[in-house]
PDB file of C-alpha atoms and ligand atoms in Angstrom:
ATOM      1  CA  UNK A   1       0.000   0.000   0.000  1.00  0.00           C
ATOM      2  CA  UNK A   2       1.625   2.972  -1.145  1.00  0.00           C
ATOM      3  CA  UNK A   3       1.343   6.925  -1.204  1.00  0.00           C
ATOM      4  CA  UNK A   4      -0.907   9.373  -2.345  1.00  0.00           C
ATOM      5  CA  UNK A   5      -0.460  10.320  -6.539  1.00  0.00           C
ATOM      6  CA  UNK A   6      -1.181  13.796  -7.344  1.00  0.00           C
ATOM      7  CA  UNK A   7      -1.956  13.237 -11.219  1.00  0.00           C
ATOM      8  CA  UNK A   8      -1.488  17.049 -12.930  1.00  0.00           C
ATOM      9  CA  UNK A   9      -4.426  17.571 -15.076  1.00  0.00           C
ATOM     10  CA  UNK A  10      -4.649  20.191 -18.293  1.00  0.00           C
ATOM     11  CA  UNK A  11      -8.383  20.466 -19.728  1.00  0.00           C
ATOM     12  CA  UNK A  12      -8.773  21.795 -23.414  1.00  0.00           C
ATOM     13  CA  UNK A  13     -11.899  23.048 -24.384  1.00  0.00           C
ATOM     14  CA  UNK A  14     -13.088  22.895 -27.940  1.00  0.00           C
ATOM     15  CA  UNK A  15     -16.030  24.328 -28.959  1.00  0.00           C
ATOM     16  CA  UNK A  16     -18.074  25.558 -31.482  1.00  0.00           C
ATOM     17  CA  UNK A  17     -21.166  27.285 -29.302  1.00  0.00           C
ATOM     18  CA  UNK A  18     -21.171  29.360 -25.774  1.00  0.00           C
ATOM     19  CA  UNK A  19     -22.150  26.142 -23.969  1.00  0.00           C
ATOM     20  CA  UNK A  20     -20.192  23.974 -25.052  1.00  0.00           C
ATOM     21  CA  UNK A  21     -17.436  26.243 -23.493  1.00  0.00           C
ATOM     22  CA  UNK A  22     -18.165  25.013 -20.199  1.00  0.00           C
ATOM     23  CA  UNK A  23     -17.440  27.432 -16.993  1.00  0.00           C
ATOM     24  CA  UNK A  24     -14.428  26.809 -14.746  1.00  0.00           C
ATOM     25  CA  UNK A  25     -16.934  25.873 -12.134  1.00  0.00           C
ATOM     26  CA  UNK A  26     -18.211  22.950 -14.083  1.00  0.00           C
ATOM     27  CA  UNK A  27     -14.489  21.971 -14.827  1.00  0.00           C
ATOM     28  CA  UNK A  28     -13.878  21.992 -11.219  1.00  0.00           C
ATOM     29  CA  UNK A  29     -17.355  20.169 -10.703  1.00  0.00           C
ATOM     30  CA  UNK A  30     -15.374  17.075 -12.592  1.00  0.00           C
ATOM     31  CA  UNK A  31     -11.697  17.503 -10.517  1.00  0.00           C
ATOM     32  CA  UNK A  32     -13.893  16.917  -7.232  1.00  0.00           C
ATOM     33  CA  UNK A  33     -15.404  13.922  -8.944  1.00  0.00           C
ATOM     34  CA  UNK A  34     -12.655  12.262  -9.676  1.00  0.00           C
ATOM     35  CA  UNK A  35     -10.824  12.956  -6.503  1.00  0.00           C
ATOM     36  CA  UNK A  36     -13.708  11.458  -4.793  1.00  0.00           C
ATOM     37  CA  UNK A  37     -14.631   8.837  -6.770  1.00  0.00           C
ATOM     38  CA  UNK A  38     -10.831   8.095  -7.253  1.00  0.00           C
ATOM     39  CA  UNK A  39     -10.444   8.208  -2.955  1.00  0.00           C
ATOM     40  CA  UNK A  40     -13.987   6.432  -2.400  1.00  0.00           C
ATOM     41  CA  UNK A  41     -14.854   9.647  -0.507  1.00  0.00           C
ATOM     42  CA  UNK A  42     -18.323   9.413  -3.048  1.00  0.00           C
ATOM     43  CA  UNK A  43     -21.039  10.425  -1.091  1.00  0.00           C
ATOM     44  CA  UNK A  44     -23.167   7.700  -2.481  1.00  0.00           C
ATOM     45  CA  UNK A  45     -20.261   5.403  -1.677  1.00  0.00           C
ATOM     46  CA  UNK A  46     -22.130   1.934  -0.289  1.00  0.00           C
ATOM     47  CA  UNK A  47     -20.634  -0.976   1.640  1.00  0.00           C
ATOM     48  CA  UNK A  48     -22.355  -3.595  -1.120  1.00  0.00           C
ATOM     49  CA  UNK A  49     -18.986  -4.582  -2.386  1.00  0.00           C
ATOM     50  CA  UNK A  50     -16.479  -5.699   0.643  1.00  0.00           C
ATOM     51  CA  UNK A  51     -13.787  -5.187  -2.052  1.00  0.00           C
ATOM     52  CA  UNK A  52     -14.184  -1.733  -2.770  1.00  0.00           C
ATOM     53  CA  UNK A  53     -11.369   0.553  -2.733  1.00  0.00           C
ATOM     54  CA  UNK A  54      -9.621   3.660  -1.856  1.00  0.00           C
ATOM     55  CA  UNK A  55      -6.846   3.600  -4.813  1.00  0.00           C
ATOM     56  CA  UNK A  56      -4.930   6.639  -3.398  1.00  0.00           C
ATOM     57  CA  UNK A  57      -5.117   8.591  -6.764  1.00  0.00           C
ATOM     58  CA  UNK A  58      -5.881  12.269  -6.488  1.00  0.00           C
ATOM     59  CA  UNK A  59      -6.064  14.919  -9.395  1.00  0.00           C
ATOM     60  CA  UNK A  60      -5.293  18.690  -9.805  1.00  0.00           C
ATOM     61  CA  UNK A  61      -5.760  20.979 -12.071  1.00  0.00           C
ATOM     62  CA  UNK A  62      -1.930  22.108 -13.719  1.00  0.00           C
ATOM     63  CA  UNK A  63      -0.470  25.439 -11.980  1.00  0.00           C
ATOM     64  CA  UNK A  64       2.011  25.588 -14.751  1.00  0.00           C
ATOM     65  CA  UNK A  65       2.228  25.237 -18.257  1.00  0.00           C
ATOM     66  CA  UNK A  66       5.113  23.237 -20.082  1.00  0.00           C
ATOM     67  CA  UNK A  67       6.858  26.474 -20.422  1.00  0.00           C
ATOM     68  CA  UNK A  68       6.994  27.083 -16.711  1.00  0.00           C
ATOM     69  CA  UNK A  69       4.242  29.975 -16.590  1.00  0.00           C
ATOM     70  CA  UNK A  70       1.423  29.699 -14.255  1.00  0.00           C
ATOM     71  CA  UNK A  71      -2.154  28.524 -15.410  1.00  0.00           C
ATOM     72  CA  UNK A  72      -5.443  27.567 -14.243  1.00  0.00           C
ATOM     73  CA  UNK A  73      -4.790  24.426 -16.152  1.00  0.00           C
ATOM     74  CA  UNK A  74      -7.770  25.450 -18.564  1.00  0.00           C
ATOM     75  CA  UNK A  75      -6.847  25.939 -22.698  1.00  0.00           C
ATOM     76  CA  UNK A  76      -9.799  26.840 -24.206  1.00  0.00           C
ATOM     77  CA  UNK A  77     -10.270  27.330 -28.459  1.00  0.00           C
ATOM     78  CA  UNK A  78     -13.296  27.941 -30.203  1.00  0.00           C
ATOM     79  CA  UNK A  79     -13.807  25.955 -33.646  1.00  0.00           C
ATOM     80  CA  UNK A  80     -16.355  25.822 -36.277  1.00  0.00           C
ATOM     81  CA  UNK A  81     -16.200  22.131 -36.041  1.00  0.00           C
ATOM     82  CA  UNK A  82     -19.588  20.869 -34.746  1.00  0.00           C
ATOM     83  CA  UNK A  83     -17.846  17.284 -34.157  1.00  0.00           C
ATOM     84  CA  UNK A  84     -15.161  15.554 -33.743  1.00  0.00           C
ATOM     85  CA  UNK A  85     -15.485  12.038 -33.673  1.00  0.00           C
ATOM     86  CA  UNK A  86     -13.655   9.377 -32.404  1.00  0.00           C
ATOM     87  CA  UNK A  87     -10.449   9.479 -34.789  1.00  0.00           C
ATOM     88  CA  UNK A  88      -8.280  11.841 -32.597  1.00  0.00           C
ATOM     89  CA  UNK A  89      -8.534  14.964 -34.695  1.00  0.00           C
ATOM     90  CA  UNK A  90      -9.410  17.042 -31.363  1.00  0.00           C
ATOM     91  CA  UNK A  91      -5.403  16.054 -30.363  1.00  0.00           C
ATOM     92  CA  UNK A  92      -3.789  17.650 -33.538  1.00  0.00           C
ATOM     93  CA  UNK A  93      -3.448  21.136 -33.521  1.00  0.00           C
ATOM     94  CA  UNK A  94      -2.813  20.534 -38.083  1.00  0.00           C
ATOM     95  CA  UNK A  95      -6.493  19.270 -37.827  1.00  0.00           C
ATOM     96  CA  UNK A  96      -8.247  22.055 -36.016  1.00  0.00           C
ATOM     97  CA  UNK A  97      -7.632  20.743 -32.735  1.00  0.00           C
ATOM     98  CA  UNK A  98      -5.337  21.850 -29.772  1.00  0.00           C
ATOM     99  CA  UNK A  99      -2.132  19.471 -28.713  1.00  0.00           C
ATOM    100  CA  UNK A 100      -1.647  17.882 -25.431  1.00  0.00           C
ATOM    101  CA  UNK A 101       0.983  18.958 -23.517  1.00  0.00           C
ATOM    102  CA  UNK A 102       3.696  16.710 -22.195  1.00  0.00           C
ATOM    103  CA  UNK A 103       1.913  13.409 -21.428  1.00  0.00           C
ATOM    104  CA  UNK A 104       5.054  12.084 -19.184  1.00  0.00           C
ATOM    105  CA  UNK A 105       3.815  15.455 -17.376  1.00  0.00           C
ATOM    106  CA  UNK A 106       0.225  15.973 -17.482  1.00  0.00           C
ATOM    107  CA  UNK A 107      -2.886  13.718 -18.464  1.00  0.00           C
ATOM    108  CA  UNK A 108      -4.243  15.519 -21.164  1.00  0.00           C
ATOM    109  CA  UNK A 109      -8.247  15.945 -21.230  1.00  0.00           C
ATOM    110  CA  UNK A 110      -9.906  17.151 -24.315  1.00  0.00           C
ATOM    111  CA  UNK A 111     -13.652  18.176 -23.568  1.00  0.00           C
ATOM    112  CA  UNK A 112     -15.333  18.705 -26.824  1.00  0.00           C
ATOM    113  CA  UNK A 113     -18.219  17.020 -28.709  1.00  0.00           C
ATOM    114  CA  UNK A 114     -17.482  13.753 -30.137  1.00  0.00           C
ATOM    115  CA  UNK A 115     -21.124  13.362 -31.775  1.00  0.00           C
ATOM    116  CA  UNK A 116     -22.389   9.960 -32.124  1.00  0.00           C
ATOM    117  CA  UNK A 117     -24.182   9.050 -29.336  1.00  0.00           C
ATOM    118  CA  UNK A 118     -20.321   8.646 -27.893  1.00  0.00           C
ATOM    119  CA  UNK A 119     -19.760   9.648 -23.836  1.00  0.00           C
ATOM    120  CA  UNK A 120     -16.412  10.228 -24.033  1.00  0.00           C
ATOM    121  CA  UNK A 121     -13.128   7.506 -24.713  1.00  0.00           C
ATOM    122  CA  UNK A 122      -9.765   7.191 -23.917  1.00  0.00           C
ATOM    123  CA  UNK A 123      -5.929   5.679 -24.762  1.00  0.00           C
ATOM    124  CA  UNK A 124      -4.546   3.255 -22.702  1.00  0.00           C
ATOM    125  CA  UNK A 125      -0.785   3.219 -21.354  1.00  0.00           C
ATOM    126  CA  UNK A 126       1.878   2.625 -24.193  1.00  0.00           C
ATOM    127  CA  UNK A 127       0.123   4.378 -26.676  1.00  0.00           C
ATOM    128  CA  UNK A 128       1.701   7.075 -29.153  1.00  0.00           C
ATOM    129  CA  UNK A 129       2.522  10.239 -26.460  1.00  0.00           C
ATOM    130  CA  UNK A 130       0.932  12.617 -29.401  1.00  0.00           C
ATOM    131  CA  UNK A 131      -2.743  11.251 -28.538  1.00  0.00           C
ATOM    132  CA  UNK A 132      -2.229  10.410 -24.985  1.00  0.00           C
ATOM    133  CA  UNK A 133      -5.402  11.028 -22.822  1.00  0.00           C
ATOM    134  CA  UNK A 134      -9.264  10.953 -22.610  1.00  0.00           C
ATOM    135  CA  UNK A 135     -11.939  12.808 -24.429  1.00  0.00           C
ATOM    136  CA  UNK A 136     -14.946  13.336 -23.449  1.00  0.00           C
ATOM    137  CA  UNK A 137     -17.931  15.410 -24.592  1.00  0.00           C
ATOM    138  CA  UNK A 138     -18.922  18.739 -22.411  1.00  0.00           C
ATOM    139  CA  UNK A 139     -22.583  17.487 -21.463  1.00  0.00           C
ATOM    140  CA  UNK A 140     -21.000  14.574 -19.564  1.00  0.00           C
ATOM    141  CA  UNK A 141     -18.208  16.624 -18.143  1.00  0.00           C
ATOM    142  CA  UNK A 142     -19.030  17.296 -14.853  1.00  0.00           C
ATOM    143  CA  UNK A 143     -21.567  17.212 -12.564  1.00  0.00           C
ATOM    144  CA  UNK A 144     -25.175  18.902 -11.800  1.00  0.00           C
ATOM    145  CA  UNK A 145     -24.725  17.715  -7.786  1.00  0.00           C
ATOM    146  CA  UNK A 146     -22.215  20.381  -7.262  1.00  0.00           C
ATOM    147  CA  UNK A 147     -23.602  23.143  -8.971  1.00  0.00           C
ATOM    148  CA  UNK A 148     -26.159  24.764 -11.313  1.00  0.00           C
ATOM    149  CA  UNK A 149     -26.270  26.330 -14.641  1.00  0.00           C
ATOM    150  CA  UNK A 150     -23.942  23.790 -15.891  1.00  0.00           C
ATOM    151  CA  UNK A 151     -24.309  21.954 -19.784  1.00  0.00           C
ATOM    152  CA  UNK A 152     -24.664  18.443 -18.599  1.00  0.00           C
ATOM    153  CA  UNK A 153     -26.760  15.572 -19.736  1.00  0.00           C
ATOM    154  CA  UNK A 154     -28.446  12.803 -17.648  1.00  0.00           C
ATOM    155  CA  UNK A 155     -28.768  10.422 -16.809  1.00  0.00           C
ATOM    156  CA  UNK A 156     -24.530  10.932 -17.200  1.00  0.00           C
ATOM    157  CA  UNK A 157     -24.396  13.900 -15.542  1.00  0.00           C
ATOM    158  CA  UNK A 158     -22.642  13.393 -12.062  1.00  0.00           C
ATOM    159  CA  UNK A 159     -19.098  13.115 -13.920  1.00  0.00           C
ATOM    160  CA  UNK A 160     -18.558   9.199 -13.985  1.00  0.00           C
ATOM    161  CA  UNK A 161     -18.017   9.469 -17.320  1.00  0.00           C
ATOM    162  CA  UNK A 162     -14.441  10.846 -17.073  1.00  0.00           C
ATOM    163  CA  UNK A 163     -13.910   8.414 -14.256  1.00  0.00           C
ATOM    164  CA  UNK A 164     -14.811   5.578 -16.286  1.00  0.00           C
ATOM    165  CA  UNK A 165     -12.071   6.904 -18.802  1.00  0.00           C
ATOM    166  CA  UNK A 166      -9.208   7.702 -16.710  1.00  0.00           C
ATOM    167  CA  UNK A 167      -9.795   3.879 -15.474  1.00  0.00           C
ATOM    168  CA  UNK A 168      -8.798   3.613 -18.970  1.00  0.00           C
ATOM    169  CA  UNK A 169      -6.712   5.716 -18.797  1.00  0.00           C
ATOM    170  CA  UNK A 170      -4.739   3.753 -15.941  1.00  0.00           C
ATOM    171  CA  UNK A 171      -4.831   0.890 -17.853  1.00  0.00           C
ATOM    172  CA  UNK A 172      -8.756  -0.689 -16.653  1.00  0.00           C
ATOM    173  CA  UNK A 173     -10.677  -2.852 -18.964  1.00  0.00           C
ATOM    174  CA  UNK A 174     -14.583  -2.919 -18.641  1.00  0.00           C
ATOM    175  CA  UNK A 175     -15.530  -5.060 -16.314  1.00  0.00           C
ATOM    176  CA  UNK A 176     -16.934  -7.631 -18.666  1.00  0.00           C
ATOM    177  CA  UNK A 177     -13.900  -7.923 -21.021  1.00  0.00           C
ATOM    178  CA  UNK A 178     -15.366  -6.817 -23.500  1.00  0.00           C
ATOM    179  CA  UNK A 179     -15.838 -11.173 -24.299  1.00  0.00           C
ATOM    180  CA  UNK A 180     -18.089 -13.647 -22.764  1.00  0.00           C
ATOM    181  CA  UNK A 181     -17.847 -15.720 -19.803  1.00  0.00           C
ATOM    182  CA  UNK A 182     -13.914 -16.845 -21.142  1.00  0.00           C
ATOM    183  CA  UNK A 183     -12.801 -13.176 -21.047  1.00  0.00           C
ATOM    184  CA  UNK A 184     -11.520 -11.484 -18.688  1.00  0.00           C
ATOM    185  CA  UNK A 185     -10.931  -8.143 -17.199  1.00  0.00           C
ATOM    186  CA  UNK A 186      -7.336  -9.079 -15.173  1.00  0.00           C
ATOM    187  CA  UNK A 187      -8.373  -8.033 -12.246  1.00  0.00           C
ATOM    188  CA  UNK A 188      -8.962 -11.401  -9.793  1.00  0.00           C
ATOM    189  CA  UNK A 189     -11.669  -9.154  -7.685  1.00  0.00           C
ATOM    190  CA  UNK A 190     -14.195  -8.128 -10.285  1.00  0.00           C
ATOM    191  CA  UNK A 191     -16.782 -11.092 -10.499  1.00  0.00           C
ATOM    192  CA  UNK A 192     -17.086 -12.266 -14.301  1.00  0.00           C
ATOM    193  CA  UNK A 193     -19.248 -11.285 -16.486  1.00  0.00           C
ATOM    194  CA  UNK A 194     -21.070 -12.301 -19.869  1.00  0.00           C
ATOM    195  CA  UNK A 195     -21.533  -8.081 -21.669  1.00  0.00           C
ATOM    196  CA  UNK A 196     -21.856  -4.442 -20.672  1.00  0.00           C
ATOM    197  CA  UNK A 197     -24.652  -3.469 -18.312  1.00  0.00           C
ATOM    198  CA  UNK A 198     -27.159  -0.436 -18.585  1.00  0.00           C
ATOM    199  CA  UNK A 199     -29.061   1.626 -16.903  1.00  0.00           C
ATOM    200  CA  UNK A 200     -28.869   0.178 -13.556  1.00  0.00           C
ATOM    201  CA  UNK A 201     -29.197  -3.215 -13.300  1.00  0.00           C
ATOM    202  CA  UNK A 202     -29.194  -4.284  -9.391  1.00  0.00           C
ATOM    203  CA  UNK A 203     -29.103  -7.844  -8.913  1.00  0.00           C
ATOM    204  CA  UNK A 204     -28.270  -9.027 -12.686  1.00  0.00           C
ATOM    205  CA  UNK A 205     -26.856 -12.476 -12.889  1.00  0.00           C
ATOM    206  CA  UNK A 206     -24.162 -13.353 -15.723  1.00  0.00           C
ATOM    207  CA  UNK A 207     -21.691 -16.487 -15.699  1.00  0.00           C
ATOM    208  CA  UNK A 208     -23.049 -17.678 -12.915  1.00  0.00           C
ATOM    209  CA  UNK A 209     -22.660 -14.581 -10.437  1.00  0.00           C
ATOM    210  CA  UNK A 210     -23.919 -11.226  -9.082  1.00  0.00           C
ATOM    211  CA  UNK A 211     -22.633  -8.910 -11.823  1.00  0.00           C
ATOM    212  CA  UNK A 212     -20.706  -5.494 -10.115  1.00  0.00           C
ATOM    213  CA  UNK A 213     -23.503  -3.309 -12.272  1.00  0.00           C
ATOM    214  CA  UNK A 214     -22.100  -0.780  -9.428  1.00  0.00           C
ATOM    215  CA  UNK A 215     -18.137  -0.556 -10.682  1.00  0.00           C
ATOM    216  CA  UNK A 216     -16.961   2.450 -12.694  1.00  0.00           C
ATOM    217  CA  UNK A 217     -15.510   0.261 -15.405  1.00  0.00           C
ATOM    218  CA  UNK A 218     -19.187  -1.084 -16.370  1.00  0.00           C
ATOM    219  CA  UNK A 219     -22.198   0.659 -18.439  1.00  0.00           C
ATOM    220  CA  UNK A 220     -24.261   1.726 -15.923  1.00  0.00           C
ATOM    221  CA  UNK A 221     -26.091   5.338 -15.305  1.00  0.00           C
ATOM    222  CA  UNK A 222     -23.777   7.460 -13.524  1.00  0.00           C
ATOM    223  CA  UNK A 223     -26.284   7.378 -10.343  1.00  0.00           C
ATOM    224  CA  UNK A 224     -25.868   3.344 -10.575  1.00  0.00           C
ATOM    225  CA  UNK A 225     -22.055   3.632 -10.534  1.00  0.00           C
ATOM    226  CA  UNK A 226     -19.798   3.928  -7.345  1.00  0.00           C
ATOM    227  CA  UNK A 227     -16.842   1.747  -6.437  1.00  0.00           C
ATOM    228  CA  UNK A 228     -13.271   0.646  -8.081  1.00  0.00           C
ATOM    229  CA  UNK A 229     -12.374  -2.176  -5.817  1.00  0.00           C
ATOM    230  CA  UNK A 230      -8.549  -2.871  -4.942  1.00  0.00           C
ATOM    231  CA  UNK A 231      -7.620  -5.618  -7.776  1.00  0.00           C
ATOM    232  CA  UNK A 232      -8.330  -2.334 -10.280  1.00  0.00           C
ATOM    233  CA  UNK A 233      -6.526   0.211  -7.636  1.00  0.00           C
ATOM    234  CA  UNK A 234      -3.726  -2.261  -7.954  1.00  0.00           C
ATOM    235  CA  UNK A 235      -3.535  -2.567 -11.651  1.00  0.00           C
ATOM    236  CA  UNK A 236      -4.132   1.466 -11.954  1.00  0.00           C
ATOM    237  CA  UNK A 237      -1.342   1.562  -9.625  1.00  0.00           C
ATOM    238  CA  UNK A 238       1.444  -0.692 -11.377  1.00  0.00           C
ATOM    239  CA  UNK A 239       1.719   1.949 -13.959  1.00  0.00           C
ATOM    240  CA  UNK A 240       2.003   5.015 -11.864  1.00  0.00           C
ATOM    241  CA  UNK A 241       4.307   3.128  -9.440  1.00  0.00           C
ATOM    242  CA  UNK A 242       8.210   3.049 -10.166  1.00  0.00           C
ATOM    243  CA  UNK A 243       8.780   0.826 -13.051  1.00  0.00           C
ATOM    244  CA  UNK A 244       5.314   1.863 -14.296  1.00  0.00           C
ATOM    245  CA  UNK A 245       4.794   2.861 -18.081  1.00  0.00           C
ATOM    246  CA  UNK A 246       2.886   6.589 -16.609  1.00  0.00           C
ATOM    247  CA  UNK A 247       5.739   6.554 -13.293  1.00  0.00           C
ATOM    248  CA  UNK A 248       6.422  10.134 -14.525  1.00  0.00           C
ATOM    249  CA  UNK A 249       2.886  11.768 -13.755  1.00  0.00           C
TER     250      UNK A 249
HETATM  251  N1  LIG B   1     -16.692   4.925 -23.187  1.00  0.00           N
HETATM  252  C1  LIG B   1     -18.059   4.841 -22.743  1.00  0.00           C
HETATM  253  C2  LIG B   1     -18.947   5.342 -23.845  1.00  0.00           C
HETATM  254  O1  LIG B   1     -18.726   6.406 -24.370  1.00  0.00           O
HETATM  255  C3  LIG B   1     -18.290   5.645 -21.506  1.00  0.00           C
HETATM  256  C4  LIG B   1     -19.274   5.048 -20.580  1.00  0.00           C
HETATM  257  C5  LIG B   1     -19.486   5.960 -19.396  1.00  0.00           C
HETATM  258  N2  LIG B   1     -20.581   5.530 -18.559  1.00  0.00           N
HETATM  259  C6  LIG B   1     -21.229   6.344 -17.709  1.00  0.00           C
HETATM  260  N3  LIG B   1     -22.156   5.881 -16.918  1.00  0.00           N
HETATM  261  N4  LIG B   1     -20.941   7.590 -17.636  1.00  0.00           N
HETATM  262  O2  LIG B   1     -19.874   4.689 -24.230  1.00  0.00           O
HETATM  263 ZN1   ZN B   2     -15.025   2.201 -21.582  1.00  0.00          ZN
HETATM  264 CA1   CA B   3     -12.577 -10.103 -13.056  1.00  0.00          CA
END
């Protein structure tokens, strides 16, 4: 059991109307997610799961920029794009979009909308450093328990979106392996399960077990959603421990 990581966070917003350029409140809205979700201090935290986890994994908006200036760790660039899809153009600054700052520094967040029907999605450790992060679309950035006015979207509106995709992020598969029964998820404390989940479905059986409907890494509503447990803290860990492919953030 280790220390407290401080991951340093840079948001870029990209966006082509007034609301998709989302207030620093609602940006903030998301950082308090995550730290909560992230240190199981979730409010709707519940003691369902014996194997639920704190994973020591906190998150900050940058103070400086990879020049050495101080920011609020906000870039924000408005586009006539109306969306972006799912092919990374939102990374490249040669395709209209804005790119990340040093990834062995910062985990990059792009907030703009991918169109689709698509939450938000993410890279997974070893990938090219040019495209390193998660995206995620502004209605499901944040969250509409810690604040009003904001551009968010439910039934994912309480920010479990971006948790679900810096599990990614940290190297988390779905919960169901994206297989059948034979696939798994590598992570020994996550019962095994047949598909992907929705909505919130208590009690569902699959592969002969209570499926974790409640972990971040499955389908469910954001409302349904509210424990990692500590085989994923551990496997999130191994890569931000020494020796770790993301040891530098
Ligand atoms: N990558 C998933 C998608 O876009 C995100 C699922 C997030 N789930 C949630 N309850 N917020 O489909
Ligand atoms: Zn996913
Ligand atoms: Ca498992």
């Amino acid at each position: 059991d280790g220390q407290i990581i401080t991951i340093p966070v840079v948001v870029h917003v990209i966006y082509s109307n007034s609301q998709e350029n989302i207030s620093m409140a609602q940006i903030q809205s998301q950082i308090d997610v995550l730290n909560e979700d992230f240190r199981r201090t979730n409010s709707d935290a519940t003691n369902k799961w014996s194997q639920a986890a704190d994973t020591q994994i906190e998150f900050k908006l940058a103070n400086v920029d990879p020049n050495g200036n101080s920011t609020n760790g906000v870039t924000r660039k408005s586009s006539t794009r109306t969306s972006w899809g799912t092919n990374d153009a939102m990374k490249k600054a040669s395709q209209g979009g804005v790119n990340p700052w040093n990834a062995a520094e910062y985990l990059n967040m792009w907030v703009c909308n991918i169109g689709g029907g698509i939450l938000g999605y993410a890279q997974f450790p070893g990938g090219s450093a040019a495209t390193d992060g998660v995206v995620m679309s502004p209605q499901y950035f944040g969250s509409s328990d810690k604040g009003s006015g904001f551009y968010l979207s439910a039934p994912f509106d309480k920010g479990r979106t971006t948790t679900h995709e810096v599990g990614h992020f940290l190297n988390l598969r779905h919960i169901w392996g994206d297989g059948g029964c034979s696939v798994d998820d590598f992570v020994s404390d996550t019962p095994t399960s047949d598909a992907a989940n929705y909505n919130c479905a208590t009690g569902h059986v699959s592969c002969g077990s209570e499926d974790m409907v409640q972990n971040y890494m499955d389908y469910s509503d954001d409302a349904c959603m509210n424990l990692f447990t500590t085989g994923q803290k551990n496997r999130m860990r191994a890569v931000l421990d020494p020796g770790g492919s993301r040891r530098s953030l």
